Short mmCIF file of C-alpha atoms in Angstrom, two decimals:
data_model
loop_
_atom_site.label_atom_id
_atom_site.label_comp_id
_atom_site.label_asym_id
_atom_site.label_seq_id
_atom_site.Cartn_x
_atom_site.Cartn_y
_atom_site.Cartn_z
CA MET N 1 93.54 36.00 122.17
CA SER N 2 91.78 35.13 119.30
CA GLY N 3 92.65 33.03 116.23
CA ARG N 4 92.15 35.63 114.10
CA PHE N 5 95.75 34.64 111.95
CA ALA N 6 95.71 31.42 111.71
CA GLY N 7 97.31 30.39 108.93
CA ARG N 8 99.04 33.24 108.19
CA THR N 9 102.31 34.30 108.67
CA ALA N 10 104.07 37.35 108.89
CA ILE N 11 107.18 39.69 108.14
CA VAL N 12 108.37 42.61 111.02
CA THR N 13 111.11 44.39 110.34
CA GLY N 14 112.91 45.62 113.31
CA ALA N 15 111.21 43.79 116.29
CA SER N 16 113.62 42.52 118.65
CA ARG N 17 112.30 45.49 120.66
CA GLY N 18 110.02 47.93 121.40
CA ILE N 19 107.02 48.52 118.98
CA GLY N 20 107.78 45.37 116.27
CA LEU N 21 108.43 43.15 119.49
CA ALA N 22 105.20 44.32 120.77
CA ILE N 23 103.61 44.07 117.31
CA ALA N 24 105.31 40.40 116.67
CA GLU N 25 103.66 39.68 120.26
CA ARG N 26 99.85 40.98 119.06
CA LEU N 27 100.23 38.71 115.71
CA VAL N 28 101.18 35.89 117.85
CA ALA N 29 98.65 35.90 120.20
CA ASP N 30 96.35 36.45 117.69
CA GLY N 31 97.39 32.67 115.70
CA ALA N 32 100.02 34.38 113.56
CA LYS N 33 103.37 32.94 112.77
CA VAL N 34 105.94 35.65 112.80
CA VAL N 35 109.41 36.19 110.99
CA VAL N 36 111.00 39.13 112.65
CA THR N 37 114.10 40.88 111.49
CA ALA N 38 116.77 43.57 113.18
CA ARG N 39 120.21 43.60 112.97
CA ARG N 40 121.81 41.07 115.95
CA GLN N 41 120.49 37.86 115.42
CA GLU N 42 121.41 37.88 119.39
CA ALA N 43 118.74 40.81 120.24
CA LEU N 44 116.35 38.08 117.74
CA ASP N 45 116.59 34.54 119.56
CA ALA N 46 116.08 36.66 122.93
CA ALA N 47 112.99 37.70 120.64
CA VAL N 48 112.47 34.62 119.02
CA ALA N 49 112.36 32.98 123.06
CA GLN N 50 109.77 35.61 124.79
CA LEU N 51 107.43 34.80 121.22
CA GLY N 52 107.14 31.52 122.33
CA GLY N 53 109.71 30.14 120.21
CA PRO N 54 110.55 28.46 116.99
CA GLU N 55 107.29 27.14 116.75
CA HIS N 56 105.98 30.33 116.49
CA ALA N 57 109.07 32.69 115.47
CA ILE N 58 112.11 32.83 113.43
CA GLY N 59 114.56 35.83 113.64
CA VAL N 60 116.52 36.95 110.41
CA ALA N 61 119.38 39.46 111.07
CA GLY N 62 120.32 41.89 108.46
CA HIS N 63 120.36 45.31 107.69
CA ALA N 64 116.70 46.04 106.90
CA ALA N 65 118.08 48.09 103.43
CA ASP N 66 119.15 45.11 102.45
CA VAL N 67 117.75 43.83 99.73
CA ASP N 68 119.61 41.02 100.06
CA HIS N 69 118.48 40.57 103.82
CA GLN N 70 114.68 41.13 102.20
CA ALA N 71 114.25 38.66 99.83
CA GLU N 72 116.38 35.82 102.70
CA ALA N 73 113.53 36.89 105.05
CA VAL N 74 111.13 35.92 102.63
CA LYS N 75 112.10 32.88 101.49
CA ARG N 76 112.80 32.06 105.67
CA ALA N 77 108.98 33.25 106.17
CA ILE N 78 107.92 31.13 103.29
CA ASP N 79 110.09 28.10 103.58
CA VAL N 80 109.39 28.13 107.26
CA PHE N 81 105.84 28.74 107.91
CA GLY N 82 104.33 28.59 104.48
CA GLY N 83 103.52 31.96 103.32
CA ALA N 84 104.89 35.84 103.23
CA ASP N 85 100.77 37.26 104.19
CA LEU N 86 101.01 40.39 106.05
CA LEU N 87 103.99 42.36 106.24
CA VAL N 88 105.13 45.19 108.89
CA ASN N 89 107.46 47.92 108.13
CA ASN N 90 108.55 48.82 111.75
CA THR N 91 112.43 49.70 110.83
CA GLY N 92 113.05 53.43 111.06
CA ILE N 93 116.13 55.01 112.11
CA ASN N 94 116.53 59.43 113.77
CA PRO N 95 120.36 60.00 114.07
CA VAL N 96 120.51 63.38 114.11
CA HIS N 97 118.64 65.91 115.84
CA GLY N 98 118.19 69.62 115.38
CA PRO N 99 117.55 72.16 113.03
CA MET N 100 117.25 70.93 109.04
CA VAL N 101 118.87 74.33 108.11
CA GLU N 102 122.06 72.63 109.26
CA LEU N 103 121.17 68.74 108.60
CA ASP N 104 124.10 67.22 107.38
CA LEU N 105 122.82 65.79 104.16
CA ASP N 106 124.89 62.09 104.37
CA ALA N 107 122.40 61.76 106.96
CA ALA N 108 119.16 62.91 105.52
CA ARG N 109 120.51 60.11 102.93
CA LYS N 110 120.16 57.31 104.82
CA ILE N 111 117.02 58.63 106.70
CA VAL N 112 115.61 58.80 103.66
CA GLU N 113 116.81 54.99 103.15
CA VAL N 114 115.52 53.26 105.60
CA ASN N 115 112.49 55.29 106.51
CA CYS N 116 111.31 54.88 103.11
CA LEU N 117 113.28 53.21 100.33
CA ALA N 118 113.55 50.15 102.53
CA ALA N 119 109.90 49.86 103.49
CA LEU N 120 108.61 50.24 99.74
CA SER N 121 111.92 47.50 98.56
CA TRP N 122 109.53 45.20 101.39
CA VAL N 123 107.09 45.74 99.90
CA GLN N 124 107.97 44.41 96.72
CA GLN N 125 109.90 42.02 97.62
CA VAL N 126 106.70 40.18 99.36
CA HIS N 127 104.41 41.33 96.26
CA ARG N 128 106.72 39.59 93.74
CA THR N 129 107.30 36.30 96.04
CA TRP N 130 103.59 35.59 97.69
CA MET N 131 101.06 38.58 98.01
CA ALA N 132 101.15 38.50 93.93
CA GLU N 133 99.61 35.74 93.31
CA HIS N 134 97.98 35.12 97.17
CA GLY N 135 97.05 38.53 98.43
CA GLY N 136 97.98 39.88 102.16
CA ALA N 137 98.05 42.88 104.29
CA VAL N 138 101.09 45.32 104.76
CA VAL N 139 100.97 48.69 107.34
CA ASN N 140 103.84 50.46 107.47
CA VAL N 141 104.75 52.83 111.19
CA SER N 142 104.95 55.92 110.34
CA SER N 143 104.55 59.25 112.67
CA VAL N 144 102.95 62.03 113.97
CA ALA N 145 105.55 63.89 113.06
CA GLY N 146 105.03 62.95 109.47
CA ILE N 147 101.77 64.85 109.76
CA ARG N 148 102.43 68.34 111.34
CA PRO N 149 106.04 69.97 111.85
CA ALA N 150 108.00 68.50 114.55
CA PRO N 151 110.90 71.02 115.59
CA GLY N 152 114.14 68.86 116.22
CA ILE N 153 112.93 66.10 114.51
CA GLY N 154 111.67 67.42 111.84
CA PHE N 155 113.83 65.74 109.00
CA TYR N 156 112.28 61.94 110.37
CA GLY N 157 108.57 63.60 110.24
CA ALA N 158 109.53 63.91 107.14
CA SER N 159 110.89 60.64 105.95
CA LYS N 160 107.44 59.61 107.50
CA ALA N 161 105.20 62.15 105.64
CA MET N 162 107.01 60.74 102.37
CA LEU N 163 106.15 56.69 103.90
CA THR N 164 102.64 57.98 104.53
CA HIS N 165 102.62 58.96 100.58
CA ILE N 166 104.03 55.36 99.04
CA THR N 167 101.45 53.73 101.56
CA GLN N 168 98.66 55.70 99.60
CA GLU N 169 100.34 54.88 96.73
CA LEU N 170 100.62 51.55 97.57
CA ALA N 171 97.40 51.11 97.97
CA VAL N 172 95.43 52.01 94.82
CA GLU N 173 98.11 49.87 92.91
CA LEU N 174 97.78 46.73 94.76
CA GLY N 175 93.91 46.85 95.53
CA PRO N 176 92.15 44.69 95.77
CA ASP N 177 93.94 41.92 96.80
CA ILE N 178 96.36 43.59 98.98
CA ARG N 179 95.63 45.84 101.48
CA VAL N 180 98.10 48.94 102.56
CA ASN N 181 98.14 51.02 105.41
CA ALA N 182 99.91 52.82 108.28
CA VAL N 183 100.02 53.69 112.02
CA ALA N 184 101.47 57.39 113.57
CA PRO N 185 102.17 57.16 116.60
CA ALA N 186 102.43 59.60 118.94
CA VAL N 187 105.92 59.65 121.58
CA VAL N 188 105.54 55.54 122.57
CA LYS N 189 107.97 54.31 125.85
CA THR N 190 110.48 52.44 124.41
CA LYS N 191 114.35 53.02 123.79
CA PHE N 192 114.29 54.43 120.54
CA ALA N 193 111.82 57.54 121.93
CA ALA N 194 114.11 57.71 125.10
CA ALA N 195 114.65 61.73 124.14
CA LEU N 196 112.27 62.71 124.63
CA TYR N 197 110.46 61.86 127.42
CA ASP N 198 113.66 60.71 129.62
CA GLY N 199 113.40 62.40 132.99
CA ARG N 200 110.42 64.14 131.81
CA GLU N 201 107.53 62.38 131.46
CA GLU N 202 104.76 64.14 133.48
CA GLU N 203 105.71 67.14 131.84
CA VAL N 204 105.48 65.84 128.18
CA ALA N 205 102.19 63.30 129.24
CA ALA N 206 100.48 66.55 130.39
CA ALA N 207 99.74 67.79 126.88
CA TYR N 208 98.17 63.95 126.54
CA PRO N 209 93.91 64.44 127.07
CA LEU N 210 95.30 60.48 127.55
CA LYS N 211 97.82 61.49 130.00
CA ARG N 212 100.22 59.16 129.70
CA LEU N 213 102.55 58.40 127.11
CA GLY N 214 102.19 55.31 124.67
CA VAL N 215 103.13 52.01 125.60
CA PRO N 216 104.12 49.67 122.26
CA ALA N 217 101.20 47.66 123.23
CA ASP N 218 99.14 50.32 122.13
CA ILE N 219 100.20 50.19 118.73
CA GLY N 220 100.22 46.52 118.30
CA SER N 221 96.76 46.40 118.82
CA VAL N 222 96.12 48.27 116.25
CA VAL N 223 98.05 47.08 113.54
CA ALA N 224 96.83 44.11 114.30
CA PHE N 225 93.58 45.44 113.60
CA LEU N 226 94.45 46.69 110.08
CA LEU N 227 95.82 43.61 109.13
CA SER N 228 93.08 42.14 110.24
CA ASP N 229 89.91 40.98 108.50
CA ASP N 230 88.31 43.71 110.85
CA ALA N 231 89.34 46.20 108.09
CA ALA N 232 88.67 44.41 105.34
CA TRP N 233 87.46 47.86 103.80
CA ILE N 234 90.21 49.85 104.78
CA THR N 235 93.01 50.69 102.83
CA GLY N 236 95.60 53.29 102.17
CA GLN N 237 95.05 55.14 105.79
CA VAL N 238 96.73 56.59 108.42
CA LEU N 239 95.33 55.65 111.15
CA VAL N 240 96.74 58.07 114.33
CA VAL N 241 97.27 56.54 117.76
CA ASP N 242 98.32 59.19 119.71
CA GLY N 243 96.89 59.87 122.52
CA GLY N 244 94.53 62.25 121.40
CA VAL N 245 97.74 65.04 121.40
CA THR N 246 97.64 66.04 118.12
CA LEU N 247 94.01 67.93 119.05
CA THR N 248 96.04 69.94 121.40
CA GLY N 249 98.69 70.97 119.14
CA GLY N 250 101.50 68.61 120.31
CA VAL N 251 103.60 65.97 118.11
#
């Protein structure tokens, strides 16, 4: 599509499928080299093949919240492709569904660990080893559930609200050489979000002014914009990518 990321290396977490893989695909199409992470090496190998092979991408398997895994992924980015210029914190979990008053607190702690603390730790890693000296850009994948109440996934939304605040704080701390932004998608057609629309896609999509649910590429293009020099005067922002659904009171 373009060469706007030529000479730059991106790390995209949770990128063996869905939104993360779509983001990686767009970055590669725009000239970046990409390190993709996820838990399973087999899935990452398939993703790397889809991204054009080891000339364009490598996969590093591990748990997103594991600091040693983070350090390894950043090191591989620098050793193999020569930098760690761009970071996309896409990994997120939501292992519970139901009212917050009945929430299992161990599950809540896990959600915060993966959705919030891991994202912060990834930024710490790339800052320490590359961006502090060379600059860069970060995009965190948040959610419209972090903007307004989302019954049934309320604590997931609370974690994404926390991620939004982390994004803003980091933007203030790390400017002017590092920009930090976020995207807040509504329902995107992925395995992760299937429970929100499976078997009733038309009904769910009817609430959206654009009359369809999102697809991963809808998020990939926006993330690429925020990482690019086209967004050089944008930091600390949360760009809602929702087909207009929040305009009508939905999530």
